[in-house]
PDB file of C-alpha atoms in Angstrom:
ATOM      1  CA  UNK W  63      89.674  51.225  29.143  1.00  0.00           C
ATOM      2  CA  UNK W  64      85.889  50.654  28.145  1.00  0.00           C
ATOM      3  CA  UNK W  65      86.028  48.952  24.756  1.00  0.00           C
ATOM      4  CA  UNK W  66      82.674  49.248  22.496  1.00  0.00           C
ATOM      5  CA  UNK W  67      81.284  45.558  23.098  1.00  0.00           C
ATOM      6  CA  UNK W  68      81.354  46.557  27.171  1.00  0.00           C
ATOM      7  CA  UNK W  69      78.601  48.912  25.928  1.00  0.00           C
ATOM      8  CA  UNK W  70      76.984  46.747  23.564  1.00  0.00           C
ATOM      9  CA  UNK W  71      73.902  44.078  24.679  1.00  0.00           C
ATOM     10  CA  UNK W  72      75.239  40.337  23.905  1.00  0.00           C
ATOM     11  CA  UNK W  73      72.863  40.084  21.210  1.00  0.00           C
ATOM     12  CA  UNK W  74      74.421  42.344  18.688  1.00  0.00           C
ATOM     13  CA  UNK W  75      77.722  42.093  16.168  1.00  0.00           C
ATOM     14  CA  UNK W  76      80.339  44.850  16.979  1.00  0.00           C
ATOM     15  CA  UNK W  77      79.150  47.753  14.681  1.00  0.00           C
ATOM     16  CA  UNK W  78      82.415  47.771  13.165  1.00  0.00           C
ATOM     17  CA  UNK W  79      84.463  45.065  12.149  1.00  0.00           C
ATOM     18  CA  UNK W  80      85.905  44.331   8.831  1.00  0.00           C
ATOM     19  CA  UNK W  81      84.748  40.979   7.771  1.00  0.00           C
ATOM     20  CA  UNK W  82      83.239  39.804   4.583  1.00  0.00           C
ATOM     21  CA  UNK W  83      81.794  36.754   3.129  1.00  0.00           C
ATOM     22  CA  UNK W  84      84.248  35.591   0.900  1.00  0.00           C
ATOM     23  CA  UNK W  85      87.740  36.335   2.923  1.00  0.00           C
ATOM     24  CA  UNK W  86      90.279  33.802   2.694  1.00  0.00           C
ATOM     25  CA  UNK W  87      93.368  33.293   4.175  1.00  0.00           C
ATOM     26  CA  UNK W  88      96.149  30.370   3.762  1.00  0.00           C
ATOM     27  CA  UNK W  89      99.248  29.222   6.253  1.00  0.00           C
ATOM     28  CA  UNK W  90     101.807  27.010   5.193  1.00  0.00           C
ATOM     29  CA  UNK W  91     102.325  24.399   8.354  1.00  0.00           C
ATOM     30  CA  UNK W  92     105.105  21.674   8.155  1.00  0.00           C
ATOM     31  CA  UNK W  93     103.993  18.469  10.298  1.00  0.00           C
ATOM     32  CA  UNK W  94     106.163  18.301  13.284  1.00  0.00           C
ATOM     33  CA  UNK W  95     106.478  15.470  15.787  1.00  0.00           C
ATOM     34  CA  UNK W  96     104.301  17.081  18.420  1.00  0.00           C
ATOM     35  CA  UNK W  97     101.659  16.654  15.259  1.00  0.00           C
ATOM     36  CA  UNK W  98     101.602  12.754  14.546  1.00  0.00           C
ATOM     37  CA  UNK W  99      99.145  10.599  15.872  1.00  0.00           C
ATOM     38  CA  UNK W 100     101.895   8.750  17.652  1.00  0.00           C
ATOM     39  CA  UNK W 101     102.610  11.728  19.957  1.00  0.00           C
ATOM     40  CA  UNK W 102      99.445  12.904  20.826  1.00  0.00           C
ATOM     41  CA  UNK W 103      98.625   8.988  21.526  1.00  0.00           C
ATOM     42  CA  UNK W 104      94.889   8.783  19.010  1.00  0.00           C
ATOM     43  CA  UNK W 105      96.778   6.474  16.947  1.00  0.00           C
ATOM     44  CA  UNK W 106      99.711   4.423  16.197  1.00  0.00           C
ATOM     45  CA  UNK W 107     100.690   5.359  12.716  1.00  0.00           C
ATOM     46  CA  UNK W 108     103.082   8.103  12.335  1.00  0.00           C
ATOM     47  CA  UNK W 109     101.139  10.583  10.575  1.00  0.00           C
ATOM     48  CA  UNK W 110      99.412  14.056  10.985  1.00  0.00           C
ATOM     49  CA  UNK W 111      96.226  13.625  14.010  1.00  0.00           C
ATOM     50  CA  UNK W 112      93.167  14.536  13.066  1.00  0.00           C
ATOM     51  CA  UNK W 113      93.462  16.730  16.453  1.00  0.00           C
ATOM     52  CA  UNK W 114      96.572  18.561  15.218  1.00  0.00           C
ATOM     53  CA  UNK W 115      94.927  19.044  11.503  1.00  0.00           C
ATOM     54  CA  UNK W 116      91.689  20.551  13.449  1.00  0.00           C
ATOM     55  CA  UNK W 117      93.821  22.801  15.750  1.00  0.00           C
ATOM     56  CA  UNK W 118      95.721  24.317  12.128  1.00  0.00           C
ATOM     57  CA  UNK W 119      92.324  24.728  10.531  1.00  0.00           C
ATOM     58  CA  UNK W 120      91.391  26.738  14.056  1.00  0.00           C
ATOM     59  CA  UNK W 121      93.884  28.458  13.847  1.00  0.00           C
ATOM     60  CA  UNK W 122      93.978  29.604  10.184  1.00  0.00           C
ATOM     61  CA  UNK W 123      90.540  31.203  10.723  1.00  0.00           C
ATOM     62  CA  UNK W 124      91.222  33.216  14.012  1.00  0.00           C
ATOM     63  CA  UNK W 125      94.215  34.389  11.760  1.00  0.00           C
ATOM     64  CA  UNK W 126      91.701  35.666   9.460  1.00  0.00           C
ATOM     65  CA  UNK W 127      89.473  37.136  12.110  1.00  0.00           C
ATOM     66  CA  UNK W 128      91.837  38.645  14.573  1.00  0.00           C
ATOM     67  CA  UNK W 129      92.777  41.718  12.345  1.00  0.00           C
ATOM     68  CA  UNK W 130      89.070  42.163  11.109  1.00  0.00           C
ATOM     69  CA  UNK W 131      88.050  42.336  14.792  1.00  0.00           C
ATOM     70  CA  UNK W 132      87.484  45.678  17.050  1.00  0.00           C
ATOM     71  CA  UNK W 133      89.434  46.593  20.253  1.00  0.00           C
ATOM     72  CA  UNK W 134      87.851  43.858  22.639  1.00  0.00           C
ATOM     73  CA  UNK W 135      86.263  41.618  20.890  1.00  0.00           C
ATOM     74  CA  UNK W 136      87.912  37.798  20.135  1.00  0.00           C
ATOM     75  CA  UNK W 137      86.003  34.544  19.163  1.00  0.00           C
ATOM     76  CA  UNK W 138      85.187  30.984  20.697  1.00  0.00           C
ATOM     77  CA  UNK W 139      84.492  27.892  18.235  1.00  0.00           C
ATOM     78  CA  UNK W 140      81.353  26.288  18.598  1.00  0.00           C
ATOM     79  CA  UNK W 141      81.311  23.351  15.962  1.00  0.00           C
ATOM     80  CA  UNK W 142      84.060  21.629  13.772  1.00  0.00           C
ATOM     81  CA  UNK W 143      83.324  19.087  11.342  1.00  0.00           C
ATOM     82  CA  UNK W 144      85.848  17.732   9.173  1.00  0.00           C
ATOM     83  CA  UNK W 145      86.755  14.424   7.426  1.00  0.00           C
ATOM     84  CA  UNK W 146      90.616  13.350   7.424  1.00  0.00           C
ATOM     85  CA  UNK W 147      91.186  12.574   4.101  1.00  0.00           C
ATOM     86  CA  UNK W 148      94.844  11.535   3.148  1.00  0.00           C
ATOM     87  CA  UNK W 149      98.125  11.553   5.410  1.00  0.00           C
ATOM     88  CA  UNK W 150     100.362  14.093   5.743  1.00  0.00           C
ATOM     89  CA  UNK W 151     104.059  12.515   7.143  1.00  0.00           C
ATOM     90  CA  UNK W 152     106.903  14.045   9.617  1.00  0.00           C
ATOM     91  CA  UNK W 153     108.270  16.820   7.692  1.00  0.00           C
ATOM     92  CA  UNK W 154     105.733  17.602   5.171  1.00  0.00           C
ATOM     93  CA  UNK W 155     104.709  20.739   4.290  1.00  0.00           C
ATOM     94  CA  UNK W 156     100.937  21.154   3.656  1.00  0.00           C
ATOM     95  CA  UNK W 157      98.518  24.404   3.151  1.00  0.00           C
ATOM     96  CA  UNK W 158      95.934  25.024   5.507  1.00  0.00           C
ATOM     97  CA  UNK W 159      93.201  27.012   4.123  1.00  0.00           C
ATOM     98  CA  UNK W 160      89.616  28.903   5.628  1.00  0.00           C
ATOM     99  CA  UNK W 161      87.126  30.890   3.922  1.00  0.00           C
ATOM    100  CA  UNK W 162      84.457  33.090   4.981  1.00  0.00           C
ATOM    101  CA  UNK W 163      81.349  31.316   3.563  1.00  0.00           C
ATOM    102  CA  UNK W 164      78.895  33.536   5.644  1.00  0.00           C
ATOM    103  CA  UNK W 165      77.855  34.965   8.549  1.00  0.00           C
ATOM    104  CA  UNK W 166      74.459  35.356  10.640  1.00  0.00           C
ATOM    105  CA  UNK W 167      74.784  38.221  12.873  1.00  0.00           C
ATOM    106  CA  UNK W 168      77.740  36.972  15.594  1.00  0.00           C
ATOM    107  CA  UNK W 169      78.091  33.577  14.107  1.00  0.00           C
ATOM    108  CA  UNK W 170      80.750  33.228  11.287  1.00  0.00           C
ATOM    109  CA  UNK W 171      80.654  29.647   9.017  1.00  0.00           C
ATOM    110  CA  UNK W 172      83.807  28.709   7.324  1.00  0.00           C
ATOM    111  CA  UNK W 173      84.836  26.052   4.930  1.00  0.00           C
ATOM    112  CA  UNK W 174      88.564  24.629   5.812  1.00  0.00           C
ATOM    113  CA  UNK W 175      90.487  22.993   3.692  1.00  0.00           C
ATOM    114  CA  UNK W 176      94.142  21.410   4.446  1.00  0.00           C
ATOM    115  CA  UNK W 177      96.165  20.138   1.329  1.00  0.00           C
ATOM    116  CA  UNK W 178      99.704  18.522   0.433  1.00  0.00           C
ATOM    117  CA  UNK W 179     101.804  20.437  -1.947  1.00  0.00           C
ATOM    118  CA  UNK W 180     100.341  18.230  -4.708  1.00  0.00           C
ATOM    119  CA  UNK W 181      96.932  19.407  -4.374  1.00  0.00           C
ATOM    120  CA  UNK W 182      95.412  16.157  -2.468  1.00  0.00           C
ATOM    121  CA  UNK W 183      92.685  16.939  -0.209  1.00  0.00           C
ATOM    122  CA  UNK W 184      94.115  16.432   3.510  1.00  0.00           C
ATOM    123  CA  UNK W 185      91.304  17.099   5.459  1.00  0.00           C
ATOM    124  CA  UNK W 186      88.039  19.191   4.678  1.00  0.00           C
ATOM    125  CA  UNK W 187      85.079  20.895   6.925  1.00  0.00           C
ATOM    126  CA  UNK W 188      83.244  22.948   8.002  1.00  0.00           C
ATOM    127  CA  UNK W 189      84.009  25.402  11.132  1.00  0.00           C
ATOM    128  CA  UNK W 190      81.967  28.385  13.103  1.00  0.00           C
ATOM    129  CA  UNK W 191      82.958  30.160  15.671  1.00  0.00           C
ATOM    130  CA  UNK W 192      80.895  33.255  17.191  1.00  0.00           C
ATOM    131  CA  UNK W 193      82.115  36.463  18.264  1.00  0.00           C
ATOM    132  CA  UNK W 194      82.365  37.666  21.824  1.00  0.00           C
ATOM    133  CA  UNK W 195      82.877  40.352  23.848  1.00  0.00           C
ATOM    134  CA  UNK W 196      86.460  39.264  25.208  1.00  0.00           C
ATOM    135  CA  UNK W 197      86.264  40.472  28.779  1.00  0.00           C
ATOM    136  CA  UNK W 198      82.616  40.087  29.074  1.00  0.00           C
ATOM    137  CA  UNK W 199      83.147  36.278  28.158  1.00  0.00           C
ATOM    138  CA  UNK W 200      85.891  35.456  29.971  1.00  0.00           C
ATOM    139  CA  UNK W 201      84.079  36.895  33.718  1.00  0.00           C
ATOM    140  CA  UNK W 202      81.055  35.874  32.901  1.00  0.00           C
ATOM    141  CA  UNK W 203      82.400  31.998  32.515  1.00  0.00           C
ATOM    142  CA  UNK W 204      85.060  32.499  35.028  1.00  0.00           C
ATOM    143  CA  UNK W 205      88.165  32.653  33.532  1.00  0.00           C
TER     144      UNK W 205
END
C-alpha cells in the first residue's frame, strides 16, 4: 500500500495530521525495579535513572503524536534536555507530562514535565522530535 508521505518530497509535513500547539497529554508511571539507577548500573542509589525518567518523557510524547499522525508516518527524537530534579523511589507513582509548545514545519518542540503525586518537580525539559516518513526512514538508514 502507497501511503501519502511515499509521495511526498522529505522536505514537507504530511498535509494532514492533527496536531496543535498546545496538546497535552499525561501517563501515570509507577517506578519499577528495571527503573532505579541501581539496575540500569548509572548510579548506586536506589532511585528513578535519569535514563528511565527520559525514556517516560519519550514516551509520553509519541503517545501524544501517534494518534495525530497519518497512515505512514512515525517520529525519531533528535534532542532531549532535561534536569533531574528530585527522586522518585521503588514503588512510587509519579505523572509524566508533554506539551506541544510548537512546531516548525516537521520539527515538533515539547516541554516535559515528570512530577510526584505531591506536585514536586521530578525532572523537567525540553524534547523535539521530527516527523518522518516511516518506511522511507527506515530503508533509507537501513533498518
Amino acid at each position: 500500500m502507497t501511503t501519502d508521505c511515499d509521495k511526498k518530497h522529505k522536505g514537507a509535513p504530511p498535509s494532514n495530521y492533527h496536531l496543535s500547539v498546545g496538546s497535552q497529554t499525561e501517563r501515570n508511571i509507577v517506578v519499577h525495579k528495571d527503573d532505579l539507577a541501581t539496575s540500569l548500573r548509572t548510579g548506586k542509589v536506589p532511585f528513578i535513572s535519569t535514563a528511565a525518567m527520559i525514556v517516560y518523557m519519550e514516551q509520553c510524547c509519541v503517545a501524544l503524536i501517534d494518534p495525530n499522525l497519518p497512515v505512514g508516518y512515525d517520529t525519531v527524537s533528535t534532542e532531549m534536555n532535561v534536569r533531574h530534579l528530585h527522586t522518585a523511589k521503588l514503588g512510587e507513582e509519579v505523572i509524566c507530562r508533554a506539551h506541544l509548545k510548537f512546531m516548525e514545519g516537521k520539527k515538533l518542540f515539547f516541554d516535559v514535565a515528570m512530577v510526584n503525586k505531591k506536585g514536586d518537580s521530578i525532572g523537567i525539559g525540553a524534547h523535539e522530535r521530527y516527523i518522518v516518513c516511516h518506511k522511507t526512514f527506515v530503508d533509507e538508514h537501513g533498518g
